[in-house]
């Protein structure tokens, strides 16, 4: 099985931070999102992982250079989720015929056990494509499972009814209880006859299969998250610190802070004894929090500095960002300051 990680998008919902760093390289808990995605695909059984890149392609290439079994395909023109997948298939990077491909996105954090289960389910289902499913919420795609086992209720550890967890055929239903997790398993032959060029995955691949009744679906058991906005990125950070997913943190110290959440201080980060950290908080390698500063529910990126007496609340400071002494930063995405600019303004 080959893994494919979507990592080419611009991350416009995370501007201005993504002007200087592509979203897949953001590190909500000391490790870039793309590293977590590659690890998940490998743990799920992918013998090789292909990562597509466009926005910040040079930085992604540098991050993944020398990784055994990892290949980056750069798209000179952004092809979208569907176009990028078809492009990789036509380049011969995803195998041939019935070879299975496991697809995720760099900003989707999932349990590798769910990815492995989806890959196995594709083989059992006989379908050309299978989608990981999560309970519908917000503005759902609207999906319903048909033909799934109806045996006795099987509650999970949270006491929820898990009947139908063996999956089945997926049909559209505006009131359906399921939505796509944005993670898929498919047979590469499905892609080889499709038109090339920019397209979404729903429009080019998933939608037509769904309309023909050829899409299967498997409910995921573990936690899933989309780190595409500041609030979601911070939620992913808190989840990684609390063990919501089985990903190891980098070297450093994990401890309780002044608040209800944990605090992670990476190796090489510095915290003045007179500073306050109210978790969940991440201080990445080389970060510094000076005397009298308070950091709450935030990520302080590599080499970033929170000046003396400053306040940082619900924010994500990019690598090398600076919060001046006495400044207040709230619900902000702060890139590295340029030409003496004040990132707190």
Short mmCIF file of C-alpha atoms in Angstrom, two decimals, residues 13-336:
data_model
loop_
_atom_site.label_atom_id
_atom_site.label_comp_id
_atom_site.label_asym_id
_atom_site.label_seq_id
_atom_site.Cartn_x
_atom_site.Cartn_y
_atom_site.Cartn_z
CA UNK A 13 -7.36 30.63 6.69
CA UNK A 14 -4.07 30.82 8.59
CA UNK A 15 -2.80 34.06 7.06
CA UNK A 16 -0.55 35.94 7.69
CA UNK A 17 1.44 33.08 9.18
CA UNK A 18 1.25 30.99 6.01
CA UNK A 19 2.80 33.77 3.95
CA UNK A 20 6.16 32.82 5.46
CA UNK A 21 5.61 29.15 6.26
CA UNK A 22 3.38 26.57 4.51
CA UNK A 23 0.63 25.12 6.67
CA UNK A 24 2.06 21.55 6.64
CA UNK A 25 5.18 22.85 8.43
CA UNK A 26 3.27 24.44 11.30
CA UNK A 27 4.07 22.55 14.49
CA UNK A 28 1.23 22.56 17.03
CA UNK A 29 3.25 20.52 19.53
CA UNK A 30 6.86 20.70 18.42
CA UNK A 31 6.50 18.51 15.31
CA UNK A 32 5.32 19.73 11.88
CA UNK A 33 1.89 18.58 10.75
CA UNK A 34 3.36 16.93 7.66
CA UNK A 35 5.64 14.81 9.85
CA UNK A 36 2.62 13.55 11.80
CA UNK A 37 0.79 12.71 8.56
CA UNK A 38 3.75 10.81 7.13
CA UNK A 39 4.17 8.93 10.41
CA UNK A 40 0.48 8.02 10.42
CA UNK A 41 0.59 6.67 6.87
CA UNK A 42 3.71 4.61 7.57
CA UNK A 43 2.23 3.26 10.82
CA UNK A 44 -0.92 2.31 8.89
CA UNK A 45 1.11 0.11 6.55
CA UNK A 46 2.17 2.38 3.68
CA UNK A 47 5.47 1.13 2.30
CA UNK A 48 6.08 4.47 0.58
CA UNK A 49 4.59 7.95 1.02
CA UNK A 50 4.11 10.54 -1.73
CA UNK A 51 3.62 14.18 -0.67
CA UNK A 52 2.39 16.78 -3.14
CA UNK A 53 3.63 20.36 -2.79
CA UNK A 54 3.02 23.79 -4.32
CA UNK A 55 2.79 26.62 -1.78
CA UNK A 56 6.12 26.70 0.06
CA UNK A 57 7.35 23.74 -1.98
CA UNK A 58 11.01 24.54 -1.34
CA UNK A 59 10.49 24.49 2.42
CA UNK A 60 8.61 21.19 2.23
CA UNK A 61 11.34 19.66 0.09
CA UNK A 62 13.94 20.74 2.63
CA UNK A 63 11.89 19.34 5.53
CA UNK A 64 11.43 15.93 3.91
CA UNK A 65 14.82 15.65 2.20
CA UNK A 66 16.55 12.36 2.87
CA UNK A 67 13.50 10.67 4.39
CA UNK A 68 13.54 7.00 3.47
CA UNK A 69 10.44 5.99 1.56
CA UNK A 70 9.13 9.56 1.19
CA UNK A 71 8.87 11.32 -2.19
CA UNK A 72 7.74 14.90 -2.84
CA UNK A 73 6.06 15.76 -6.13
CA UNK A 74 6.05 19.51 -6.81
CA UNK A 75 3.10 20.95 -8.75
CA UNK A 76 4.14 24.06 -10.74
CA UNK A 77 0.42 24.88 -10.97
CA UNK A 78 -1.78 24.15 -7.97
CA UNK A 79 -3.92 21.16 -8.96
CA UNK A 80 -6.24 20.88 -5.98
CA UNK A 81 -7.02 17.79 -3.94
CA UNK A 82 -8.40 15.77 -6.85
CA UNK A 83 -6.04 17.04 -9.54
CA UNK A 84 -3.01 16.43 -7.36
CA UNK A 85 -4.01 12.83 -6.71
CA UNK A 86 -4.68 12.13 -10.40
CA UNK A 87 -1.37 13.78 -11.33
CA UNK A 88 0.60 11.55 -8.95
CA UNK A 89 -1.16 8.46 -10.31
CA UNK A 90 -0.42 9.37 -13.94
CA UNK A 91 3.23 9.96 -13.04
CA UNK A 92 3.35 6.33 -11.91
CA UNK A 93 3.99 7.21 -8.28
CA UNK A 94 1.01 5.38 -6.79
CA UNK A 95 1.28 1.94 -8.33
CA UNK A 96 -0.97 0.29 -10.90
CA UNK A 97 -4.31 -1.48 -11.32
CA UNK A 98 -5.81 -2.59 -8.02
CA UNK A 99 -2.89 -1.33 -5.91
CA UNK A 100 -4.34 0.38 -2.81
CA UNK A 101 -3.58 4.02 -1.99
CA UNK A 102 -4.22 5.56 1.42
CA UNK A 103 -4.94 9.30 1.20
CA UNK A 104 -4.82 11.89 3.97
CA UNK A 105 -3.99 15.59 4.26
CA UNK A 106 -1.19 17.25 6.18
CA UNK A 107 -3.65 19.33 8.20
CA UNK A 108 -5.84 16.32 9.12
CA UNK A 109 -4.77 14.68 12.37
CA UNK A 110 -6.09 11.14 12.73
CA UNK A 111 -5.33 7.96 14.62
CA UNK A 112 -3.04 5.67 12.58
CA UNK A 113 -5.19 2.73 13.71
CA UNK A 114 -8.13 4.25 11.82
CA UNK A 115 -6.01 4.63 8.70
CA UNK A 116 -4.93 0.99 8.94
CA UNK A 117 -8.54 -0.12 9.42
CA UNK A 118 -9.62 1.89 6.36
CA UNK A 119 -6.95 0.25 4.21
CA UNK A 120 -8.08 -3.21 5.33
CA UNK A 121 -11.73 -2.29 4.82
CA UNK A 122 -11.09 -1.31 1.20
CA UNK A 123 -9.96 -4.85 0.47
CA UNK A 124 -12.96 -6.42 2.23
CA UNK A 125 -15.49 -4.10 0.66
CA UNK A 126 -14.64 -4.80 -2.96
CA UNK A 127 -15.38 -1.13 -3.66
CA UNK A 128 -13.06 1.05 -5.76
CA UNK A 129 -12.89 3.66 -2.97
CA UNK A 130 -13.66 3.88 0.73
CA UNK A 131 -14.03 7.01 2.86
CA UNK A 132 -13.32 7.38 6.54
CA UNK A 133 -16.45 8.69 8.25
CA UNK A 134 -17.06 10.87 11.30
CA UNK A 135 -20.32 11.95 12.95
CA UNK A 136 -21.97 14.79 11.05
CA UNK A 137 -21.63 18.23 12.64
CA UNK A 138 -21.83 21.86 11.56
CA UNK A 139 -22.38 21.96 7.80
CA UNK A 140 -22.09 18.25 6.94
CA UNK A 141 -21.71 16.65 3.55
CA UNK A 142 -24.68 14.43 4.49
CA UNK A 143 -23.98 10.71 4.20
CA UNK A 144 -25.74 7.52 5.21
CA UNK A 145 -24.46 3.94 5.39
CA UNK A 146 -26.40 1.15 3.72
CA UNK A 147 -25.86 -2.57 3.95
CA UNK A 148 -23.77 -2.38 7.10
CA UNK A 149 -24.08 -5.02 9.81
CA UNK A 150 -26.87 -4.30 12.27
CA UNK A 151 -25.91 -6.74 15.02
CA UNK A 152 -26.08 -5.93 18.73
CA UNK A 153 -25.09 -2.48 19.91
CA UNK A 154 -21.37 -2.17 20.52
CA UNK A 155 -20.72 0.89 22.68
CA UNK A 156 -17.26 2.40 22.59
CA UNK A 157 -15.35 3.61 25.64
CA UNK A 158 -17.44 6.79 25.68
CA UNK A 159 -20.65 4.77 25.76
CA UNK A 160 -21.71 5.63 22.20
CA UNK A 161 -23.54 3.14 20.02
CA UNK A 162 -21.05 1.64 17.58
CA UNK A 163 -23.41 -0.61 15.60
CA UNK A 164 -22.61 -0.39 11.90
CA UNK A 165 -18.93 0.26 12.54
CA UNK A 166 -17.98 -2.46 10.07
CA UNK A 167 -18.87 -0.02 7.30
CA UNK A 168 -21.00 -0.31 4.20
CA UNK A 169 -22.05 1.44 1.03
CA UNK A 170 -22.32 5.23 1.29
CA UNK A 171 -25.25 7.20 -0.13
CA UNK A 172 -26.07 10.91 -0.07
CA UNK A 173 -28.59 11.94 2.57
CA UNK A 174 -28.98 15.57 3.77
CA UNK A 175 -30.09 14.20 7.14
CA UNK A 176 -27.51 11.42 7.21
CA UNK A 177 -25.54 10.92 10.43
CA UNK A 178 -22.10 10.75 8.78
CA UNK A 179 -19.65 13.12 7.16
CA UNK A 180 -16.34 12.50 5.39
CA UNK A 181 -13.23 12.61 7.58
CA UNK A 182 -11.20 13.76 4.56
CA UNK A 183 -9.28 10.48 4.59
CA UNK A 184 -9.67 7.82 1.88
CA UNK A 185 -8.47 4.47 0.58
CA UNK A 186 -8.80 3.72 -3.11
CA UNK A 187 -7.53 1.55 -5.91
CA UNK A 188 -5.15 3.47 -8.16
CA UNK A 189 -6.85 2.19 -11.30
CA UNK A 190 -9.78 4.48 -10.46
CA UNK A 191 -7.52 7.47 -11.12
CA UNK A 192 -5.75 6.46 -14.30
CA UNK A 193 -8.64 7.12 -16.70
CA UNK A 194 -9.64 10.44 -15.16
CA UNK A 195 -9.04 13.82 -16.75
CA UNK A 196 -5.92 15.69 -15.65
CA UNK A 197 -5.89 19.27 -14.43
CA UNK A 198 -7.01 21.28 -11.39
CA UNK A 199 -9.97 19.75 -9.56
CA UNK A 200 -11.27 18.96 -6.10
CA UNK A 201 -11.23 15.40 -4.88
CA UNK A 202 -15.02 15.47 -4.44
CA UNK A 203 -15.59 16.79 -7.95
CA UNK A 204 -13.10 14.61 -9.80
CA UNK A 205 -13.02 11.34 -7.83
CA UNK A 206 -15.35 10.89 -4.86
CA UNK A 207 -18.49 12.56 -6.23
CA UNK A 208 -18.83 10.47 -9.40
CA UNK A 209 -18.28 7.24 -7.44
CA UNK A 210 -20.85 8.31 -4.87
CA UNK A 211 -23.37 9.09 -7.62
CA UNK A 212 -22.85 5.61 -9.10
CA UNK A 213 -23.25 3.89 -5.72
CA UNK A 214 -19.62 2.71 -5.73
CA UNK A 215 -18.33 4.47 -2.62
CA UNK A 216 -17.90 2.55 0.62
CA UNK A 217 -17.49 4.09 4.07
CA UNK A 218 -16.04 3.11 7.43
CA UNK A 219 -16.75 5.05 10.65
CA UNK A 220 -13.56 6.03 12.46
CA UNK A 221 -13.22 5.09 16.13
CA UNK A 222 -10.45 7.51 17.12
CA UNK A 223 -10.28 11.28 17.28
CA UNK A 224 -9.98 13.34 14.10
CA UNK A 225 -9.21 17.03 13.65
CA UNK A 226 -8.71 19.56 10.87
CA UNK A 227 -6.00 22.05 11.81
CA UNK A 228 -7.05 24.55 9.15
CA UNK A 229 -7.96 27.51 11.41
CA UNK A 230 -6.36 29.11 14.46
CA UNK A 231 -8.97 27.64 16.83
CA UNK A 232 -8.59 24.16 15.35
CA UNK A 233 -4.81 24.40 15.32
CA UNK A 234 -4.81 25.23 19.02
CA UNK A 235 -7.25 22.39 19.67
CA UNK A 236 -4.88 20.00 17.89
CA UNK A 237 -2.04 21.34 20.05
CA UNK A 238 -4.02 20.65 23.23
CA UNK A 239 -4.96 17.18 21.97
CA UNK A 240 -1.39 16.22 21.18
CA UNK A 241 -0.26 17.34 24.63
CA UNK A 242 -3.04 15.39 26.36
CA UNK A 243 -2.45 12.16 24.40
CA UNK A 244 -5.57 12.32 22.23
CA UNK A 245 -3.44 10.80 19.44
CA UNK A 246 -0.52 8.37 19.78
CA UNK A 247 2.21 10.70 18.51
CA UNK A 248 5.37 11.22 20.54
CA UNK A 249 6.40 14.73 21.51
CA UNK A 250 9.95 15.93 20.73
CA UNK A 251 12.55 16.10 23.52
CA UNK A 252 11.46 18.41 26.32
CA UNK A 253 9.41 18.63 29.53
CA UNK A 254 5.66 18.14 29.80
CA UNK A 255 4.13 19.50 32.98
CA UNK A 256 0.99 21.05 34.41
CA UNK A 257 0.65 24.83 34.09
CA UNK A 258 -1.31 27.43 36.03
CA UNK A 259 -4.49 26.60 34.09
CA UNK A 260 -6.28 23.37 33.43
CA UNK A 261 -4.11 22.21 30.52
CA UNK A 262 -0.58 20.87 30.16
CA UNK A 263 2.51 22.88 29.30
CA UNK A 264 5.23 21.54 27.03
CA UNK A 265 8.66 23.18 27.11
CA UNK A 266 10.82 21.82 24.31
CA UNK A 267 14.50 21.21 24.75
CA UNK A 268 16.30 24.53 24.35
CA UNK A 269 13.31 26.71 25.25
CA UNK A 270 13.68 29.17 28.14
CA UNK A 271 11.10 30.39 30.66
CA UNK A 272 11.96 33.08 33.18
CA UNK A 273 10.97 32.02 36.73
CA UNK A 274 8.85 35.18 36.96
CA UNK A 275 6.81 34.29 33.84
CA UNK A 276 3.45 32.51 33.92
CA UNK A 277 2.27 29.71 31.63
CA UNK A 278 -1.42 28.75 31.75
CA UNK A 279 -1.91 25.65 29.64
CA UNK A 280 -2.36 24.26 27.21
CA UNK A 281 0.87 25.93 26.07
CA UNK A 282 3.72 24.84 23.79
CA UNK A 283 7.13 26.50 23.86
CA UNK A 284 9.05 25.15 20.88
CA UNK A 285 12.82 24.75 20.67
CA UNK A 286 14.69 28.01 21.21
CA UNK A 287 11.59 29.93 22.30
CA UNK A 288 11.92 32.37 25.20
CA UNK A 289 9.38 33.84 27.63
CA UNK A 290 10.78 36.73 29.65
CA UNK A 291 10.09 37.95 33.18
CA UNK A 292 6.53 38.95 34.01
CA UNK A 293 5.11 37.67 30.71
CA UNK A 294 2.01 35.46 30.72
CA UNK A 295 1.23 32.93 27.98
CA UNK A 296 -2.20 31.26 27.92
CA UNK A 297 -3.60 28.64 25.50
CA UNK A 298 -0.96 29.37 22.89
CA UNK A 299 1.91 27.99 20.84
CA UNK A 300 5.22 29.86 20.87
CA UNK A 301 7.16 28.68 17.82
CA UNK A 302 10.86 27.91 17.45
CA UNK A 303 13.04 30.88 18.38
CA UNK A 304 10.03 33.11 19.11
CA UNK A 305 10.29 35.57 22.01
CA UNK A 306 7.61 36.87 24.37
CA UNK A 307 9.00 40.06 25.88
CA UNK A 308 8.97 41.03 29.54
CA UNK A 309 5.49 41.78 30.87
CA UNK A 310 3.77 40.83 27.59
CA UNK A 311 0.51 38.86 27.36
CA UNK A 312 -0.17 36.18 24.75
CA UNK A 313 -3.63 34.60 24.76
CA UNK A 314 -5.09 32.06 22.33
CA UNK A 315 -2.42 32.72 19.72
CA UNK A 316 0.14 30.98 17.53
CA UNK A 317 3.56 32.62 17.22
CA UNK A 318 5.53 31.48 14.20
CA UNK A 319 9.26 30.74 14.12
CA UNK A 320 11.27 33.79 15.14
CA UNK A 321 8.21 35.90 16.01
CA UNK A 322 8.65 38.71 18.54
CA UNK A 323 6.10 40.07 21.01
CA UNK A 324 7.51 43.34 22.39
CA UNK A 325 7.75 43.93 26.15
CA UNK A 326 4.41 44.94 27.64
CA UNK A 327 2.42 44.15 24.45
CA UNK A 328 -0.78 42.10 24.37
CA UNK A 329 -1.52 39.56 21.64
CA UNK A 330 -4.93 37.88 21.60
CA UNK A 331 -6.31 35.31 19.10
CA UNK A 332 -3.56 36.12 16.60
CA UNK A 333 -1.37 34.33 14.09
CA UNK A 334 1.99 36.07 14.38
CA UNK A 335 4.69 35.53 11.74
CA UNK A 336 8.28 36.62 12.12
#
